[in-house]
Amino acid sequence: MSAAVSGPVRIVTVVTAVHAPAARFLPDAYRSLCGQRLPAGWQWWWLIQEDGYGDEVRPYVPDDARVSFRQGRPGGPGVARTIALARAEGPYVKILDADDQLPEGALARDLAALEADPGIGWSTARALDLLPDGTTAGFPGDPEEGPIERGAVLDFWTANGFRAQVHPATLCVRRELLLALGGWMALPASEDTGLLLALNAVSRGWFSARVGLLYRKWEGQVTGQSAHTDPAEREARMAVVAARARALADYKWQYPPTY
């Protein structure tokens, strides 16, 4: 991928997994990216990875030198995002689901938090549900703006019915740390929660109290399907997510590394 810019440029890679039913929302996601104003010397690159092969997604992919589109055999959003990492460049990876949008300033706030403190491995932000009528709704229980200490997300998640106090779809993470953890978990769902808890097991994070994501609610979204709430599968997903986070904490591997 190339971009028509002058002078040295630092890249933040935005990764989006998409399947055919959500493809129609890509233009909205693109407009939200184009509305981001980054600090001098920074530019975003958008990696769109289709979870499968077909003809329905490509027509919605913007014609922009900053956008790269690939397809691959279906394996779920975690597999699509992880395979897209082969094309990632720059120090940071930002997650943007195909049906979501970034409010103005969201990406700049992620960069500010991560650039200001090398000891912070990842950032999150407040999320609002974007409802079908265009209105938004917030979530109760957001933490205060500031650092999130190691283990805090797992403790809250365990004590609150497997609901994290920060939204995994708002993640921006150091690329090398994301690669060290193997990308997203090989789960049919909750793969982003699994990554969030793994990140929190090994590194401190950051929460921005300003809105960093508009999380679209619509009839066809994966998290709204009956399979997502199947009790047996959900129990298995939560068990392996928690076990991975605890194992990482027990091994005492951490970011930044200590020697």
CSV table of C-alpha atoms in Angstrom, one decimal:
chain,number,residue,atom,x,y,z
A,1,MET,CA,0.0,0.0,0.0
A,2,SER,CA,1.2,3.5,-0.7
A,3,ALA,CA,0.0,6.9,0.2
A,4,ALA,CA,0.6,10.3,-1.4
A,5,VAL,CA,2.2,12.2,1.4
A,6,SER,CA,5.4,14.2,1.8
A,7,GLY,CA,7.9,13.7,4.6
A,8,PRO,CA,8.2,10.9,7.2
A,9,VAL,CA,4.9,9.4,8.2
A,10,ARG,CA,3.9,7.2,11.1
A,11,ILE,CA,1.2,4.7,10.5
A,12,VAL,CA,-1.7,3.6,12.7
A,13,THR,CA,-3.3,0.5,11.1
A,14,VAL,CA,-7.0,0.1,11.4
A,15,VAL,CA,-8.2,-3.5,11.1
A,16,THR,CA,-11.7,-4.4,10.0
A,17,ALA,CA,-13.2,-7.9,9.6
A,18,VAL,CA,-16.3,-8.0,7.4
A,19,HIS,CA,-18.8,-10.5,6.0
A,20,ALA,CA,-21.4,-9.9,3.4
A,21,PRO,CA,-24.4,-8.9,5.6
A,22,ALA,CA,-22.4,-6.1,7.2
A,23,ALA,CA,-20.7,-4.8,4.0
A,24,ARG,CA,-23.3,-2.1,3.4
A,25,PHE,CA,-22.1,-0.3,6.5
A,26,LEU,CA,-18.5,0.0,5.3
A,27,PRO,CA,-19.2,3.5,3.7
A,28,ASP,CA,-20.3,4.8,7.1
A,29,ALA,CA,-17.2,3.4,8.8
A,30,TYR,CA,-15.0,5.0,6.0
A,31,ARG,CA,-16.6,8.4,6.5
A,32,SER,CA,-15.9,8.2,10.2
A,33,LEU,CA,-12.3,7.4,9.4
A,34,CYS,CA,-12.0,10.3,7.0
A,35,GLY,CA,-13.3,12.5,9.8
A,36,GLN,CA,-10.4,11.7,12.0
A,37,ARG,CA,-7.8,14.5,12.5
A,38,LEU,CA,-4.5,12.9,13.4
A,39,PRO,CA,-1.4,14.7,14.9
A,40,ALA,CA,1.2,16.0,12.4
A,41,GLY,CA,3.2,13.1,10.9
A,42,TRP,CA,0.5,10.5,11.4
A,43,GLN,CA,-1.7,8.7,8.9
A,44,TRP,CA,-4.2,5.8,9.1
A,45,TRP,CA,-4.2,2.8,6.8
A,46,TRP,CA,-7.3,0.7,6.7
A,47,LEU,CA,-7.1,-3.1,6.3
A,48,ILE,CA,-10.4,-4.6,5.4
A,49,GLN,CA,-10.4,-8.4,5.5
A,50,GLU,CA,-13.4,-10.3,4.3
A,51,ASP,CA,-14.3,-13.5,6.2
A,52,GLY,CA,-14.9,-15.6,3.1
A,53,TYR,CA,-14.9,-15.3,-0.7
A,54,GLY,CA,-17.7,-13.7,-2.6
A,55,ASP,CA,-18.8,-10.7,-4.7
A,56,GLU,CA,-20.9,-8.8,-2.2
A,57,VAL,CA,-18.3,-7.0,-0.1
A,58,ARG,CA,-16.0,-5.5,-2.7
A,59,PRO,CA,-18.5,-3.0,-4.2
A,60,TYR,CA,-18.6,-1.3,-0.8
A,61,VAL,CA,-14.8,-1.0,-0.4
A,62,PRO,CA,-13.7,2.7,-0.9
A,63,ASP,CA,-11.4,3.6,-3.7
A,64,ASP,CA,-8.7,5.1,-1.6
A,65,ALA,CA,-4.9,4.5,-1.6
A,66,ARG,CA,-5.1,4.2,2.2
A,67,VAL,CA,-7.5,1.2,2.0
A,68,SER,CA,-6.4,-2.4,1.4
A,69,PHE,CA,-9.0,-5.1,0.8
A,70,ARG,CA,-8.3,-8.9,0.9
A,71,GLN,CA,-10.4,-12.0,1.1
A,72,GLY,CA,-9.8,-15.4,2.8
A,73,ARG,CA,-11.5,-18.6,3.8
A,74,PRO,CA,-14.1,-18.1,6.4
A,75,GLY,CA,-13.2,-18.6,10.1
A,76,GLY,CA,-14.9,-15.9,12.0
A,77,PRO,CA,-13.9,-12.3,12.7
A,78,GLY,CA,-11.0,-13.2,14.9
A,79,VAL,CA,-9.4,-15.2,12.2
A,80,ALA,CA,-10.0,-12.5,9.6
A,81,ARG,CA,-8.5,-9.8,11.8
A,82,THR,CA,-5.5,-11.9,12.7
A,83,ILE,CA,-4.7,-12.8,9.1
A,84,ALA,CA,-5.0,-9.1,8.2
A,85,LEU,CA,-2.1,-8.4,10.6
A,86,ALA,CA,0.2,-9.8,7.9
A,87,ARG,CA,-0.4,-6.4,6.2
A,88,ALA,CA,-0.2,-4.2,9.3
A,89,GLU,CA,2.5,-1.6,9.6
A,90,GLY,CA,3.3,1.0,12.2
A,91,PRO,CA,3.4,0.8,16.0
A,92,TYR,CA,-0.3,0.7,16.7
A,93,VAL,CA,-3.4,-1.3,15.6
A,94,LYS,CA,-6.9,0.1,16.0
A,95,ILE,CA,-9.9,-2.2,15.8
A,96,LEU,CA,-13.0,-1.0,13.9
A,97,ASP,CA,-15.8,-3.4,13.2
A,98,ALA,CA,-17.4,-3.0,9.8
A,99,ASP,CA,-20.8,-1.9,11.2
A,100,ASP,CA,-19.3,0.6,13.7
A,101,GLN,CA,-18.1,4.2,13.5
A,102,LEU,CA,-15.4,6.3,15.1
A,103,PRO,CA,-16.5,9.7,16.6
A,104,GLU,CA,-14.4,12.7,15.8
A,105,GLY,CA,-11.2,12.7,17.7
A,106,ALA,CA,-11.3,9.1,18.8
A,107,LEU,CA,-8.1,8.0,16.9
A,108,ALA,CA,-6.1,11.0,18.0
A,109,ARG,CA,-7.0,10.3,21.7
A,110,ASP,CA,-5.8,6.7,21.3
A,111,LEU,CA,-2.5,7.9,19.9
A,112,ALA,CA,-2.1,10.5,22.6
A,113,ALA,CA,-2.6,8.0,25.4
A,114,LEU,CA,-0.2,5.4,24.0
A,115,GLU,CA,2.5,8.0,22.9
A,116,ALA,CA,2.4,9.7,26.3
A,117,ASP,CA,3.2,6.6,28.4
A,118,PRO,CA,5.4,3.7,27.0
A,119,GLY,CA,4.2,1.6,29.9
A,120,ILE,CA,0.6,1.6,28.5
A,121,GLY,CA,0.0,-1.3,26.2
A,122,TRP,CA,-3.5,-0.6,25.0
A,123,SER,CA,-6.3,2.0,25.1
A,124,THR,CA,-10.0,1.8,25.2
A,125,ALA,CA,-12.8,4.4,25.3
A,126,ARG,CA,-16.4,5.0,26.2
A,127,ALA,CA,-18.8,3.4,23.7
A,128,LEU,CA,-22.4,4.3,22.8
A,129,ASP,CA,-25.0,2.0,21.1
A,130,LEU,CA,-26.0,3.4,17.8
A,131,LEU,CA,-29.7,2.5,17.5
A,132,PRO,CA,-31.6,1.9,14.2
A,133,ASP,CA,-33.4,5.3,14.5
A,134,GLY,CA,-30.1,7.1,14.7
A,135,THR,CA,-30.2,7.8,18.4
A,136,THR,CA,-27.5,6.7,20.8
A,137,ALA,CA,-27.6,5.0,24.3
A,138,GLY,CA,-24.8,4.7,26.8
A,139,PHE,CA,-23.7,2.0,29.2
A,140,PRO,CA,-23.6,2.2,33.0
A,141,GLY,CA,-20.5,1.5,35.0
A,142,ASP,CA,-17.8,3.2,32.9
A,143,PRO,CA,-14.5,3.6,34.9
A,144,GLU,CA,-12.9,7.0,35.5
A,145,GLU,CA,-10.6,8.3,32.8
A,146,GLY,CA,-7.1,7.1,33.3
A,147,PRO,CA,-4.9,4.0,33.6
A,148,ILE,CA,-6.4,0.5,34.0
A,149,GLU,CA,-4.2,-1.6,36.1
A,150,ARG,CA,-3.2,-5.2,35.3
A,151,GLY,CA,-5.9,-7.7,36.3
A,152,ALA,CA,-8.6,-5.1,36.8
A,153,VAL,CA,-10.6,-6.1,33.7
A,154,LEU,CA,-10.6,-9.8,34.6
A,155,ASP,CA,-11.7,-9.0,38.2
A,156,PHE,CA,-14.6,-6.8,37.1
A,157,TRP,CA,-15.6,-9.2,34.3
A,158,THR,CA,-15.7,-12.2,36.7
A,159,ALA,CA,-17.7,-10.3,39.3
A,160,ASN,CA,-20.2,-8.9,36.9
A,161,GLY,CA,-21.6,-11.7,34.9
A,162,PHE,CA,-18.8,-11.8,32.3
A,163,ARG,CA,-19.3,-8.2,31.3
A,164,ALA,CA,-16.1,-6.0,31.0
A,165,GLN,CA,-16.2,-2.5,32.2
A,166,VAL,CA,-14.5,-1.4,28.9
A,167,HIS,CA,-15.6,-2.3,25.4
A,168,PRO,CA,-13.2,-4.6,23.4
A,169,ALA,CA,-14.4,-3.1,20.1
A,170,THR,CA,-12.8,0.2,21.2
A,171,LEU,CA,-9.3,-1.3,21.5
A,172,CYS,CA,-6.1,0.4,20.1
A,173,VAL,CA,-3.1,-1.7,20.9
A,174,ARG,CA,0.7,-1.7,20.3
A,175,ARG,CA,1.2,-3.9,17.3
A,176,GLU,CA,4.1,-5.9,18.7
A,177,LEU,CA,2.2,-6.7,21.9
A,178,LEU,CA,-0.8,-7.8,19.8
A,179,LEU,CA,1.4,-10.1,17.8
A,180,ALA,CA,3.1,-11.5,20.9
A,181,LEU,CA,-0.3,-12.6,22.2
A,182,GLY,CA,-1.1,-14.3,19.0
A,183,GLY,CA,-3.8,-11.9,17.8
A,184,TRP,CA,-7.4,-12.7,18.5
A,185,MET,CA,-8.6,-15.9,20.2
A,186,ALA,CA,-9.7,-18.9,18.1
A,187,LEU,CA,-13.3,-18.7,19.3
A,188,PRO,CA,-16.6,-18.5,17.4
A,189,ALA,CA,-17.4,-15.4,19.4
A,190,SER,CA,-16.0,-13.4,22.3
A,191,GLU,CA,-12.6,-13.4,20.6
A,192,ASP,CA,-12.2,-9.7,21.2
A,193,THR,CA,-13.1,-10.1,24.9
A,194,GLY,CA,-10.5,-12.8,25.1
A,195,LEU,CA,-7.9,-10.5,23.6
A,196,LEU,CA,-8.9,-7.7,26.0
A,197,LEU,CA,-8.5,-9.9,29.0
A,198,ALA,CA,-5.1,-11.2,27.8
A,199,LEU,CA,-3.8,-7.7,27.2
A,200,ASN,CA,-4.9,-6.7,30.7
A,201,ALA,CA,-3.2,-9.7,32.2
A,202,VAL,CA,0.2,-8.6,30.9
A,203,SER,CA,0.0,-4.8,30.6
A,204,ARG,CA,-1.6,-1.7,31.9
A,205,GLY,CA,-4.2,0.0,29.7
A,206,TRP,CA,-6.0,3.3,29.4
A,207,PHE,CA,-9.6,4.4,29.4
A,208,SER,CA,-10.8,7.6,27.8
A,209,ALA,CA,-14.1,8.9,29.2
A,210,ARG,CA,-14.9,10.6,25.9
A,211,VAL,CA,-16.9,8.6,23.4
A,212,GLY,CA,-14.6,6.6,21.2
A,213,LEU,CA,-17.0,4.3,19.4
A,214,LEU,CA,-20.6,4.2,18.0
A,215,TYR,CA,-21.5,0.6,18.3
A,216,ARG,CA,-24.3,-0.1,15.8
A,217,LYS,CA,-27.2,-2.2,16.9
A,218,TRP,CA,-29.0,-3.9,13.9
A,219,GLU,CA,-31.0,-7.0,13.3
A,220,GLY,CA,-28.3,-9.0,11.4
A,221,GLN,CA,-25.3,-8.5,13.7
A,222,VAL,CA,-23.5,-11.6,14.9
A,223,THR,CA,-23.9,-10.8,18.6
A,224,GLY,CA,-27.7,-10.7,18.2
A,225,GLN,CA,-28.0,-14.2,16.9
A,226,SER,CA,-29.3,-17.1,19.0
A,227,ALA,CA,-26.0,-19.1,18.7
A,228,HIS,CA,-24.2,-16.2,20.4
A,229,THR,CA,-26.1,-16.8,23.6
A,230,ASP,CA,-26.3,-20.6,23.5
A,231,PRO,CA,-25.6,-21.5,27.2
A,232,ALA,CA,-23.3,-24.4,26.6
A,233,GLU,CA,-21.1,-22.6,24.1
A,234,ARG,CA,-21.1,-19.4,26.1
A,235,GLU,CA,-19.9,-21.3,29.2
A,236,ALA,CA,-17.1,-22.8,27.3
A,237,ARG,CA,-16.1,-19.5,25.8
A,238,MET,CA,-16.0,-17.7,29.1
A,239,ALA,CA,-14.1,-20.6,30.7
A,240,VAL,CA,-11.2,-20.5,28.1
A,241,VAL,CA,-11.1,-16.7,28.1
A,242,ALA,CA,-10.7,-16.6,31.9
A,243,ALA,CA,-8.2,-19.5,31.9
A,244,ARG,CA,-6.0,-17.9,29.3
A,245,ALA,CA,-5.9,-14.6,31.2
A,246,ARG,CA,-5.1,-16.3,34.5
A,247,ALA,CA,-2.4,-18.4,32.9
A,248,LEU,CA,-0.7,-15.3,31.4
A,249,ALA,CA,-0.9,-13.6,34.8
A,250,ASP,CA,0.6,-16.6,36.6
A,251,TYR,CA,3.5,-16.9,34.2
A,252,LYS,CA,4.3,-13.2,35.0
A,253,TRP,CA,5.2,-12.4,31.4
A,254,GLN,CA,4.5,-8.7,31.0
A,255,TYR,CA,4.7,-5.6,28.9
A,256,PRO,CA,6.9,-3.6,29.2
A,257,PRO,CA,9.3,-6.5,29.7
A,258,THR,CA,11.5,-6.5,32.8
A,259,TYR,CA,15.1,-7.9,32.7
